[in-house]
Short mmCIF file of C-alpha atoms in Angstrom, two decimals:
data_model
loop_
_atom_site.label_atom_id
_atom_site.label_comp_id
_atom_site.label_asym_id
_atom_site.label_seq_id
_atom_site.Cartn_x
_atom_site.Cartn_y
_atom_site.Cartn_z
CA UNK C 14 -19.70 13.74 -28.89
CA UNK C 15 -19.36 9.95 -29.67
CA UNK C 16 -15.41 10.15 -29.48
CA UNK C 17 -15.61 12.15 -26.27
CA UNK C 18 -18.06 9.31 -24.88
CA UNK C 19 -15.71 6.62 -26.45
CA UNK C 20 -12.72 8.03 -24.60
CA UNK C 21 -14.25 8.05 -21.31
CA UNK C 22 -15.55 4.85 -21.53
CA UNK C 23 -12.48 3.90 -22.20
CA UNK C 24 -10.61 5.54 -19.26
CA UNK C 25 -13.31 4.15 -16.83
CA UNK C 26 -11.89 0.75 -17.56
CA UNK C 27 -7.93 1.58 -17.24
CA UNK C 28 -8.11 1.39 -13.29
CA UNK C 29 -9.26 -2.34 -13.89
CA UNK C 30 -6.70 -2.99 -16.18
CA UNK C 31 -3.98 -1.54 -14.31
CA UNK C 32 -5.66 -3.33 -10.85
CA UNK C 33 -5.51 -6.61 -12.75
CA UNK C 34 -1.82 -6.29 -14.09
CA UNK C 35 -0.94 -5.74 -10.55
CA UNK C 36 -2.55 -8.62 -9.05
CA UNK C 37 -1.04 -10.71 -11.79
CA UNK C 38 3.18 -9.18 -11.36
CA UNK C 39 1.94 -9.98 -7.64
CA UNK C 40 1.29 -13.74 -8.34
CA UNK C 41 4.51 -13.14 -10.05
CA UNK C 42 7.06 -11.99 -7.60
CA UNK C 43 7.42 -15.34 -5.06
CA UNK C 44 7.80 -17.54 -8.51
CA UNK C 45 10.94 -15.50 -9.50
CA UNK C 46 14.47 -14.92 -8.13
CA UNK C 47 17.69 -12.52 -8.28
CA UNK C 48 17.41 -9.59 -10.79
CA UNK C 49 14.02 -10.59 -12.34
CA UNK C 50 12.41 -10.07 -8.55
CA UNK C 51 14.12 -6.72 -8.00
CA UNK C 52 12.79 -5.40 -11.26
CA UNK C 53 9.38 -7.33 -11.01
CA UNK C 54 9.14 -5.09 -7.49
CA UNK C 55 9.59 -2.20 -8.67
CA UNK C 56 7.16 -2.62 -11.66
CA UNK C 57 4.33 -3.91 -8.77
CA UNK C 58 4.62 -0.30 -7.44
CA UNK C 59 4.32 1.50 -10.20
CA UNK C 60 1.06 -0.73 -11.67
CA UNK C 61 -0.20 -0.65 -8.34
CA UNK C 62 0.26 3.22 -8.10
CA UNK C 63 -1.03 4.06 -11.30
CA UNK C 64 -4.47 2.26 -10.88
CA UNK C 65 -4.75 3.79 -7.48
CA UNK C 66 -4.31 7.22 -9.55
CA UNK C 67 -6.15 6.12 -12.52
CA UNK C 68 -8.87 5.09 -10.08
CA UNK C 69 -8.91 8.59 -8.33
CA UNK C 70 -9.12 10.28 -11.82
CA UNK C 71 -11.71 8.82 -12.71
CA UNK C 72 -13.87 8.30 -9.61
CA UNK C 73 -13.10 11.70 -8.32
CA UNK C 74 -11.87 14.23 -11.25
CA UNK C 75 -8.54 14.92 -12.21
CA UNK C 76 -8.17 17.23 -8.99
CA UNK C 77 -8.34 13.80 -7.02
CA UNK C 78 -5.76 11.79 -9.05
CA UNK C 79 -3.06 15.10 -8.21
CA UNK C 80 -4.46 15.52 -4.49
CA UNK C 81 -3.79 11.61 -4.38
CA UNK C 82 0.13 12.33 -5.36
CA UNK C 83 0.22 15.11 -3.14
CA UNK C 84 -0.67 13.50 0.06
CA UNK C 85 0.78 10.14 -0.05
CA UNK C 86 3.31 10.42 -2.68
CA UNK C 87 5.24 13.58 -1.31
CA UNK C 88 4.92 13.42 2.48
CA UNK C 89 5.71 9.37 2.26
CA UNK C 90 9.29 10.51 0.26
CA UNK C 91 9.88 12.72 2.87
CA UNK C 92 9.40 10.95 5.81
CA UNK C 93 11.71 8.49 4.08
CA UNK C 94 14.30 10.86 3.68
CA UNK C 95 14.35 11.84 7.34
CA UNK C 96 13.96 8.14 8.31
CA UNK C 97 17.41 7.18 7.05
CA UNK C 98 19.23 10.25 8.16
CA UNK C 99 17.93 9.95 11.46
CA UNK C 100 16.08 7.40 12.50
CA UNK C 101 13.21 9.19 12.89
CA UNK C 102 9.65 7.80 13.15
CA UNK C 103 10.77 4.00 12.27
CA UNK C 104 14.41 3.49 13.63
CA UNK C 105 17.61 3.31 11.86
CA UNK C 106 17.85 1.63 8.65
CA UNK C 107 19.17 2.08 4.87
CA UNK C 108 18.19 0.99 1.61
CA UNK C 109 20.04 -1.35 -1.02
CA UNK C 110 20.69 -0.86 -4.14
CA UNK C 111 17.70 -3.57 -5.31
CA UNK C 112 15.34 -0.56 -6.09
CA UNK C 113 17.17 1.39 -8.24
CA UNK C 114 18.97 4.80 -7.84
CA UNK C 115 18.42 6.96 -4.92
CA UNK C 116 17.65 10.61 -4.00
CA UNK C 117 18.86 11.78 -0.50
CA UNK C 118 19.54 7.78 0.27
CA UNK C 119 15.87 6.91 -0.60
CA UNK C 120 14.57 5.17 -3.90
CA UNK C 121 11.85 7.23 -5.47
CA UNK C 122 9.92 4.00 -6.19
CA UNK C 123 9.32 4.42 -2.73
CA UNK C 124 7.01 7.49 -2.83
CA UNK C 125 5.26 5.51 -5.07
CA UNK C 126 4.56 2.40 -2.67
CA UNK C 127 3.16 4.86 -0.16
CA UNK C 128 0.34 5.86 -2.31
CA UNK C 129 0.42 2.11 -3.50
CA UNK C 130 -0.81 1.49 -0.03
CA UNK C 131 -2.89 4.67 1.06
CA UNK C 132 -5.80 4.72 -1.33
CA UNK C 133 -7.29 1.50 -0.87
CA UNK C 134 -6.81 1.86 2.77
CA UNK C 135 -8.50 5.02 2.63
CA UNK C 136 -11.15 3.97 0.53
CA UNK C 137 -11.82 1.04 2.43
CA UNK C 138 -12.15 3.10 5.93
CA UNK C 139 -15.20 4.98 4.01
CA UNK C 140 -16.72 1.80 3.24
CA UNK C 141 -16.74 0.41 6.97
CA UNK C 142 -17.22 3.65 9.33
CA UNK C 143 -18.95 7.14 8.85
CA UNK C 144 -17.73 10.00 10.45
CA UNK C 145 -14.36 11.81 10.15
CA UNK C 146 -12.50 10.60 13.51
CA UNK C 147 -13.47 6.88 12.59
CA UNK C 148 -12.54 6.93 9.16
CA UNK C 149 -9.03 8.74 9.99
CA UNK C 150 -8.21 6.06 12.55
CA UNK C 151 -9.73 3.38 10.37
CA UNK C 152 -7.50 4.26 7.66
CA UNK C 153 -4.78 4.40 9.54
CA UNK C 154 -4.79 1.07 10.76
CA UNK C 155 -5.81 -0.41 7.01
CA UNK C 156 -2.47 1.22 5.99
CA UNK C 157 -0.16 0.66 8.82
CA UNK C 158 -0.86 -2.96 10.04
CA UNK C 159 0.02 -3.91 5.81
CA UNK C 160 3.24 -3.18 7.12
CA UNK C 161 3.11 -6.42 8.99
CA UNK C 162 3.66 -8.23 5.44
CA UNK C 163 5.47 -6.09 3.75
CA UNK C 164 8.63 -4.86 5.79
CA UNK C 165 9.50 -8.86 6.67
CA UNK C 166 9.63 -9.70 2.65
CA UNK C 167 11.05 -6.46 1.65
CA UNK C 168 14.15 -7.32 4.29
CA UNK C 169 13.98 -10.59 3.38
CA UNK C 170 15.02 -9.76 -0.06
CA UNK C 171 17.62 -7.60 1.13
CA UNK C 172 15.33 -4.05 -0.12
CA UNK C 173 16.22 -2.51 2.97
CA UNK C 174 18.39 -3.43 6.42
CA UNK C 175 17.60 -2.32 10.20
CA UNK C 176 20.27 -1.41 12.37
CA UNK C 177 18.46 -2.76 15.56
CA UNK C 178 15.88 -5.02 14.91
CA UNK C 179 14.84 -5.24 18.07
CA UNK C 180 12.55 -5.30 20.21
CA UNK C 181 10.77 -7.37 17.73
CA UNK C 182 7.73 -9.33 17.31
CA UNK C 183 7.82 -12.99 18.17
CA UNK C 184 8.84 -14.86 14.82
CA UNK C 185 9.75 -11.38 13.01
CA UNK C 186 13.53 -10.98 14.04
CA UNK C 187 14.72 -8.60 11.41
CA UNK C 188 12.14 -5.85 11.96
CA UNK C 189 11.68 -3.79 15.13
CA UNK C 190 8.53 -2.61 17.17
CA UNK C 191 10.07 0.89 16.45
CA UNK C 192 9.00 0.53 12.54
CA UNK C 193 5.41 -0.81 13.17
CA UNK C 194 5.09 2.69 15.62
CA UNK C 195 6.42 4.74 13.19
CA UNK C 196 4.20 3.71 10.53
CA UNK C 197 0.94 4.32 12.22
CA UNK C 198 2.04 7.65 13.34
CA UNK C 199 3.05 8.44 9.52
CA UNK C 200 -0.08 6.57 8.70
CA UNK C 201 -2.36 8.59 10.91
CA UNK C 202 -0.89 12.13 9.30
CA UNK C 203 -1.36 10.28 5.48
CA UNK C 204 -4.95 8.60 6.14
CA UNK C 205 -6.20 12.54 7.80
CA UNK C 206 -5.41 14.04 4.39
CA UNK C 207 -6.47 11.89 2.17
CA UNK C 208 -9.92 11.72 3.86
CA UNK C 209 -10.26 15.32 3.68
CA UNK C 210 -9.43 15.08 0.30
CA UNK C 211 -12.09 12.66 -0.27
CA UNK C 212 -15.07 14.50 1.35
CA UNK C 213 -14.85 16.68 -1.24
CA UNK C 214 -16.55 14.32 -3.49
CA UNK C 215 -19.20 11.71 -3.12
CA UNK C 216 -18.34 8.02 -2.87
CA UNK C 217 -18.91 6.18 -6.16
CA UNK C 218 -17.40 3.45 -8.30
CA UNK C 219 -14.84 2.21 -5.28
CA UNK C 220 -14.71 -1.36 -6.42
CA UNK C 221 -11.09 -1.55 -7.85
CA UNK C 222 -9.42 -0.30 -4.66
CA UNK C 223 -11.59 -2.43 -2.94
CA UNK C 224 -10.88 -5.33 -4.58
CA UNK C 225 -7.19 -4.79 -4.45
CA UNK C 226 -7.10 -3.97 -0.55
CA UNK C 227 -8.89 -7.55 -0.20
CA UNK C 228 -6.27 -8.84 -2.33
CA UNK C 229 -3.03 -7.55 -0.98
CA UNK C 230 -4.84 -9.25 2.30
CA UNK C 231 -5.26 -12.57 0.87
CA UNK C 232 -2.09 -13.19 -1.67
CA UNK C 233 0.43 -12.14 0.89
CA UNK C 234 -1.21 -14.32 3.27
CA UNK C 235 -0.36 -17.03 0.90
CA UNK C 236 2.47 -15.60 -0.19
CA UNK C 237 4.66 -15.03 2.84
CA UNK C 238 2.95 -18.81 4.35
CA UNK C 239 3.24 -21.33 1.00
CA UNK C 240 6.47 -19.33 -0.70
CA UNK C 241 8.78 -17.14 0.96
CA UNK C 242 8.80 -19.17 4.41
CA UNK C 243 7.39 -16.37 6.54
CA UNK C 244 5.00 -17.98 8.07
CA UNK C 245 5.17 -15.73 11.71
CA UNK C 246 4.75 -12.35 9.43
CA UNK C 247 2.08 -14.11 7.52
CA UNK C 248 0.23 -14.22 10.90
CA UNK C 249 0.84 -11.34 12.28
CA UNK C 250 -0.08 -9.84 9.08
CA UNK C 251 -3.38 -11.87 9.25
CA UNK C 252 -4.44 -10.67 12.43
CA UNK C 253 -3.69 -7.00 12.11
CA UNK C 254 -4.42 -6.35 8.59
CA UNK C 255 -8.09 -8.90 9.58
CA UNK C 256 -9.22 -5.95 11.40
CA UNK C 257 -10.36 -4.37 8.45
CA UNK C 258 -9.93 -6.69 5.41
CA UNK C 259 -12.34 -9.26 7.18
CA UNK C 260 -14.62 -6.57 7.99
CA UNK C 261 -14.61 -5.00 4.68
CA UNK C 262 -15.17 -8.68 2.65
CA UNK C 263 -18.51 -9.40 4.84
CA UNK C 264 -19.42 -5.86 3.84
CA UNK C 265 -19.01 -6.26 0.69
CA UNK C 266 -20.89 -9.95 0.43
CA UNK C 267 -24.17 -7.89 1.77
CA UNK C 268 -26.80 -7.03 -0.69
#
């Protein structure tokens, strides 16, 4: 009985662990250059994955942690998939050889950095709205507009190439409208499931995806602005993102 009680005190504390290993490879990535940043993004995703799973484990059962994978991790690969062979939802574009090998012309780090992104979106729509409609929509956006910092680095570092970047947003030349559309619509489908996955189970113990939503907001902020000279994407990325981060960070200051 002690062991049993050891272990799970134990595994309450590896989403922390894992949250704060991410937000340190994060502080990382704009200090380093060449082959050390290609691997150092990769390894974000997968820290940043696993405490988003570790996190569902452990807040919502072991059912949660697979359901988690399931929704985000397996639709976002396929969407991929038809992305570069078509074009469809984002536009046409193709991936570089800076993430690895690829399956079907896509990375599978990639999956990854969808469910990177979905649970603390989703988990911050539950902590700002009630009711299934807002949450879906409010989730949505959380997980969409982070797009707005992370598709200008990612082509910036040479991740991934559009064949039309344009139209475009004003400052943002190498990404199109197209990709920002696409997202939300992918986005919409992703943040549906996983909040039907998540009324299965009470809210409890949501401070680690929390925590890292409000930080993706804040260190690429600084991030694309002070070190990778993005400074349009950096505000874009501040206003849409704002929506909810800002919201979510006075909620969370409230007694």
């Amino acid at each position: 009985m002690a062991d049993d009680l050891l272990i799970r005190r134990r595994l309450q504390v590896l989403p922390a662990l894992l949250a704060a290993t991410a937000v340190v490879l994060q502080i990382a990535y704009p200090l380093t250059h060449g082959l050390a940043r290609d691997r150092l993004t990769v390894g974000i995703v997968l820290v940043f994955a696993a405490a988003g799973v570790a996190h569902a484990a452990t807040s919502r059962g072991p059912a949660g942690a697979v359901g988690l994978l399931a929704v985000t991790a397996v639709p976002g690969f396929a969407v991929e998939v038809l992305g570069v062979h078509t074009g469809v939802p984002f536009g046409s574009y193709h991936y570089g050889s800076s993430l690895g090998g690829q399956v079907l012309g896509v990375p599978p780090v990639i999956a990854l950095a969808w469910t990177m992104l979905a649970w603390p979106a989703a988990i911050a729509a539950r902590h700002l709205v009630r009711g299934p409609v807002p949450r879906v929509v409010v989730g949505a956006w959380a997980l969409a507009s982070a797009d707005l910092f992370l598709d200008p680095q990612m082509v910036a570092a040479h991740r991934w190439t559009w064949a039309a970047p344009a139209p475009h947003l004003p400052g943002v030349p190498d990404v199109p409208l197209t990709d920002y559309a696409g997202w939300f619509a992918v986005a919409l489908l992703l943040s549906a499931a996983l909040q039907a996955l998540l009324n299965r189970t009470p809210d409890a113990g949501d401070a680690v995806p929390i925590a890292l939503y409000l930080w993706l907001y804040l260190g690429w902020i600084v991030a694309l602005a002070v070190f990778l000279g993005l400074g349009a994407a950096a505000a874009w990325g501040a206003v849409g993102m704002g929506v909810v981060a800002v919201p979510l960070a006075i909620t969370c200051r409230r007694p």
